[in-house]
Structures are given as structure tokens and as C-alpha cells.
Amino acid sequence: MSRLLSWKEVPVAGWLEKKGNAKEYETGDWRTIKPVWIEKNCIQCLRCFVYCPDLAILSQGEKVAGIDYQHCKGCGICANECPSKPKALEMVAETDSE
Amino acid sequence: MLQERIALTGNEAMALAMKQINPDVVAAYPITPQTEIVQLFSSYVANGMVKTEFITVESEHSAMSAVVGAAASGVRAMTATSSQGLAYMFEVLYIAASNQLPIVMPVVNRALSGPINIHGDHSDTMGARDAGWIQLYSENTQEAYDNLIQAIRIAEHSDVQLPVMVCMDGFIISHALENLEILADEDVQQFIGEFIPHRPTLLNLDSPVTVGPLALYDYYMEIKRAQAEAMMRAKPVIRQVGQEYKALTGRCYDLLEPYKLDDADIAIVVLSSTAGTTRVVVDELRQEGVKAGVLKPRVFRPFPYEEIREVLAPVKAIAILDRADSYAGFGGPLFKEIRAALYDAPARPPVVNYIYGLGGRDANLNDIRAVYRDLDKIAATGWTDQLVRYLGVREEAIVHA
């Protein structure tokens, strides 16, 4: 995860002076379950990309390319919305995936 | 420096200082006994004598919220309050301080309910003592006026960036007519200078900023540590501004105002208007050969513990007068902090507490004389079995009254 600033480095009152800084705040360690993308089942409908609240579905050339685990909070919306049968996104426990 | 000498009530003096400061935004709600400050100020607005945007709000909570928003947008913003009004602002006081917004607010000190009471007492601002605001206490109308002007410089200093309460005693000062010297409008303007925000602000479209973000266990402590540092840095700034103000007006302001303390055997420590009463008694006692002194802290936040220790350490017995109780079973707030400051004194003098003047009860010369008589006895024995006493309360056993 990103380096934490010391009290001498934090902006006054924690005001955020940079635009688009949500990207720098890595939320991957909030996760207890994680989505696993199974490419062979994927029909490339991009529904997961649209529904992901954290822009954590990586895409390349308008195709799903993987998952950004630095930001994915493990909410499971992608796996829930995935219409393909069998599913191209499955939620697994964080501990089981290692 | 040409200064005009006029007679004003405390409220009129505060309103006049606000007019001369000419803030960009004032949001206010009337509450006794400071109503007159915002009422007079609103007439300055109505008559086009200031450029201020005056926001009438539905409560004190909203008044402070509007002022927080205005200050965050990068303008000079003020309000005024008292008592229940300050209590109603409570949660927003912390937001103003933690966002390090240089808001300046006169507070007319008075009792908190219940029982319902409108008179002078320090319970309101003492209740807010840990909100992160700088607190200046004013003895009289002159000091209230002078403190308010200096408060702008202190709050807005790049090393500080904290809100400031300028306190004066309800009715005793707010409604009493006193002579004071006032500055010309242009001299006040020159002293306070133009408002320059030291950080990007809400309305700076070239450099947008997120104000008041969430900070959890990973960042909250770092941000609060930095806020605490700003309060520590305020001490030299308050002194520096005081010196500059002295150069302008001839009137001297420091963290503390000691009176005949240099060789004192016994001393009273008291805030605000009662310091004047105490000085009269000190002069009487000095005539009788009693080495009495008084210390009036002008600044309570930041708490000048080193300076207080230095001036009080040689005294043989000290009474702290608190116009507010902590209801902790162990005296008032000023007592506890000063007693703690003296823990590191080479010879720890006995320090006792008198809770006085609650709800506007008079603290007259006889009350103060009784305290010095007690102190005389405590200084002789170096000991007392009664740390906390209530002054001027019926059937309260005062040992030597």
C-alpha cells in the first residue's frame, strides 16, 4: 500500500489539494473476499466494468483485461452482475487465493 | 498616532472594532448579552459603512457553519456569541479549529443554564476550552477592543491559522460604559492588513481543493498533531502582535499581566474584569505592608504554563479564582491547569481554588480581601485542608472571613 505521510508532511487540516487523488488511495486491503476473473468463461459484455464502483475492472481495447487488486474492495458486484454461464467472475476468500 | 478618547459600552466597542476590521462575511444570530454587538454591526451594514456580507441565520449552529464555509472559501469571516449560543455552536467550533480557519469571534461571557440566568460567568468559554480555539480574556472595554483587533492578526498569521475567541464579561463589561481610546479606521486597516489566505481555498477555481475529507486511524492523528503544533506556535505570535500593537497604540499586551508580583508573598490569579477589583485590594494591602500581588492571564489558550510557573513559583501561597466550576469535585479549570503548571516549580507553593461570581454574583472588595486573609494564613503554615472553596456563597464555611 502507499507510503503514509508524517504529521509534518500532511496538508493542513488534511485538505486535499490535488485533483483525481482517489487513485492514489489504495483500498485493496479493505477486501476480505476477492473476485477472480476466468477468461475462458468471459463473453466480454463489459457489464462488470460498468457496474464496478471503484473502476477496478481493467480493460484493454474495450475488452476486460483483469482486475486492479490495489483498488478492488471486494464488494462482489461484478460477480453478481456477470451474466455468462458458467460465470467469468467468482468471489473467493482472500486467504484461499494465496 | 492620533487616538480618539470616547465612552463606549463593551458591546459598542466590540461592534466598532468589527466595523473598523470590516470583515468580508459576518453570520450571526442574536443572543443575550451580545445581541447589541451584532445589532450595531448590522446597522453599519445597512448604512453602507462596511462592505460586509451579513448573513442572518436561524441559529448559532448555523452562524458558525456559515462562517466556517466563508472562511474556507478564502475570506475574512466573523461572528459573535455568548452562553447558550456558544454551547449550540459546540460541534462546529471543533470543525472551525480542526480546519484551521482564522475566524475571530467576540464572546460575551455568561452563565449556562440551568437555572436560567443571563449574567456574567465564564462557564460558556471554559466549556469550549478544549475546542482548539485561541482564547483571549479581556478585563475592560479598552482591552476587549484592543484584543479584537489583535486577534485578526493572530488568527491569520501563517504560523497559526486558528480561530480566536475574544472574551469579555457579560454585563459587567458588555453593558457598562467606560472611556477608551480608539484608533482611526485606516490605522486599524493598516495594522490588520489585507486578508491573504495561506492555502488554496474553495473558491479558487485554478486550484480546486477538497475541504473536510475523511481521515481515519491512518491519518486522523497526524492531522491532529499538526493542529496541536499550530496552537503551540501561537504563543510567540501573540507576543509579537502585542509588541506591534504597543508600538502603534502605546498599550502593552502580553500573555500574562502580573501586578506587584515581583516580591509578593501571596497572590491571586484571576481572569477578566475581577482582576481590576483585585488590584484595588492589592494596593490597599501594600499600604498595610502586606506583600500581595495579582496575576491576570490574558491568554488561556494556548495555556502559558511556563510563563505562569516562572512568575508564580516564588510566591508563598496562591489562590486561583475560577468564574466557572468543572463539577469534577476538584475545582475549576483555571485552578487545575495552574496547579499542574506549578508541579515543576522548585518549591511547590500551596495553591487553592475559589469558585466565585457564578451567574453574575458580585465579587466585591470584601470577597477579595477575605481571599487574601486566607492566603496570609496558608502562607504562614504552608498548608491548608481545604483546597476548593466557594466564594460569597451563603452558609459556605470560609475559614477566615
PDB file of C-alpha atoms in Angstrom, chain A residues 2-19 21 25 29-30, chain B residues 72 98-101 199-201 206 208-213 218-219 222-223 225-226 229:
ATOM      1  CA  SER A   2       1.056   3.662  -0.446  1.00  0.00           C
ATOM      2  CA  ARG A   3       3.540   5.307   1.944  1.00  0.00           C
ATOM      3  CA  LEU A   4       1.856   7.149   4.822  1.00  0.00           C
ATOM      4  CA  LEU A   5       2.778  10.807   5.350  1.00  0.00           C
ATOM      5  CA  SER A   6       4.173  12.019   8.678  1.00  0.00           C
ATOM      6  CA  TRP A   7       2.441  14.753  10.691  1.00  0.00           C
ATOM      7  CA  LYS A   8       4.891  17.285   9.288  1.00  0.00           C
ATOM      8  CA  GLU A   9       4.017  16.298   5.731  1.00  0.00           C
ATOM      9  CA  VAL A  10       0.210  16.118   5.863  1.00  0.00           C
ATOM     10  CA  PRO A  11      -1.538  19.103   4.292  1.00  0.00           C
ATOM     11  CA  VAL A  12      -3.084  21.482   6.852  1.00  0.00           C
ATOM     12  CA  ALA A  13      -6.361  20.026   8.171  1.00  0.00           C
ATOM     13  CA  GLY A  14      -5.996  17.169   5.679  1.00  0.00           C
ATOM     14  CA  TRP A  15      -7.333  19.330   2.862  1.00  0.00           C
ATOM     15  CA  LEU A  16      -6.710  17.631  -0.472  1.00  0.00           C
ATOM     16  CA  GLU A  17      -5.047  19.981  -2.870  1.00  0.00           C
ATOM     17  CA  LYS A  18      -4.598  17.552  -5.761  1.00  0.00           C
ATOM     18  CA  LYS A  19      -7.235  16.602  -8.283  1.00  0.00           C
ATOM     19  CA  ASN A  21      -6.273  11.743  -5.958  1.00  0.00           C
ATOM     20  CA  TYR A  25      -5.586   5.976  -2.128  1.00  0.00           C
ATOM     21  CA  ASP A  29      -6.560  -4.005   1.792  1.00  0.00           C
ATOM     22  CA  TRP A  30     -10.194  -3.450   2.789  1.00  0.00           C
TER      23      TRP A  30
ATOM     24  CA  ALA B  72     -12.880  28.051   3.874  1.00  0.00           C
ATOM     25  CA  SER B  98      -9.562  21.461  13.060  1.00  0.00           C
ATOM     26  CA  ASN B  99      -9.826  23.017   9.612  1.00  0.00           C
ATOM     27  CA  GLN B 100      -7.533  25.755  10.941  1.00  0.00           C
ATOM     28  CA  LEU B 101      -9.798  28.559   9.809  1.00  0.00           C
ATOM     29  CA  ARG B 199      -3.807  27.812   1.460  1.00  0.00           C
ATOM     30  CA  PRO B 200      -5.834  27.042  -1.668  1.00  0.00           C
ATOM     31  CA  THR B 201      -9.455  27.820  -0.886  1.00  0.00           C
ATOM     32  CA  ASP B 206      -7.472  27.446 -10.672  1.00  0.00           C
ATOM     33  CA  PRO B 208      -9.583  23.316  -6.509  1.00  0.00           C
ATOM     34  CA  VAL B 209      -9.382  21.754  -3.090  1.00  0.00           C
ATOM     35  CA  THR B 210     -11.318  19.166  -1.077  1.00  0.00           C
ATOM     36  CA  VAL B 211     -12.223  20.632   2.316  1.00  0.00           C
ATOM     37  CA  GLY B 212     -13.031  18.472   5.308  1.00  0.00           C
ATOM     38  CA  PRO B 213     -12.195  14.998   3.983  1.00  0.00           C
ATOM     39  CA  ASP B 218      -4.334   6.059   9.341  1.00  0.00           C
ATOM     40  CA  TYR B 219      -4.330   9.893   9.181  1.00  0.00           C
ATOM     41  CA  GLU B 222      -1.171  13.125  12.116  1.00  0.00           C
ATOM     42  CA  ILE B 223      -3.660  15.888  11.266  1.00  0.00           C
ATOM     43  CA  ARG B 225      -0.796  16.514  15.844  1.00  0.00           C
ATOM     44  CA  ALA B 226      -0.249  19.257  13.261  1.00  0.00           C
ATOM     45  CA  GLU B 229       1.537  22.328  16.808  1.00  0.00           C
TER      46      GLU B 229
END
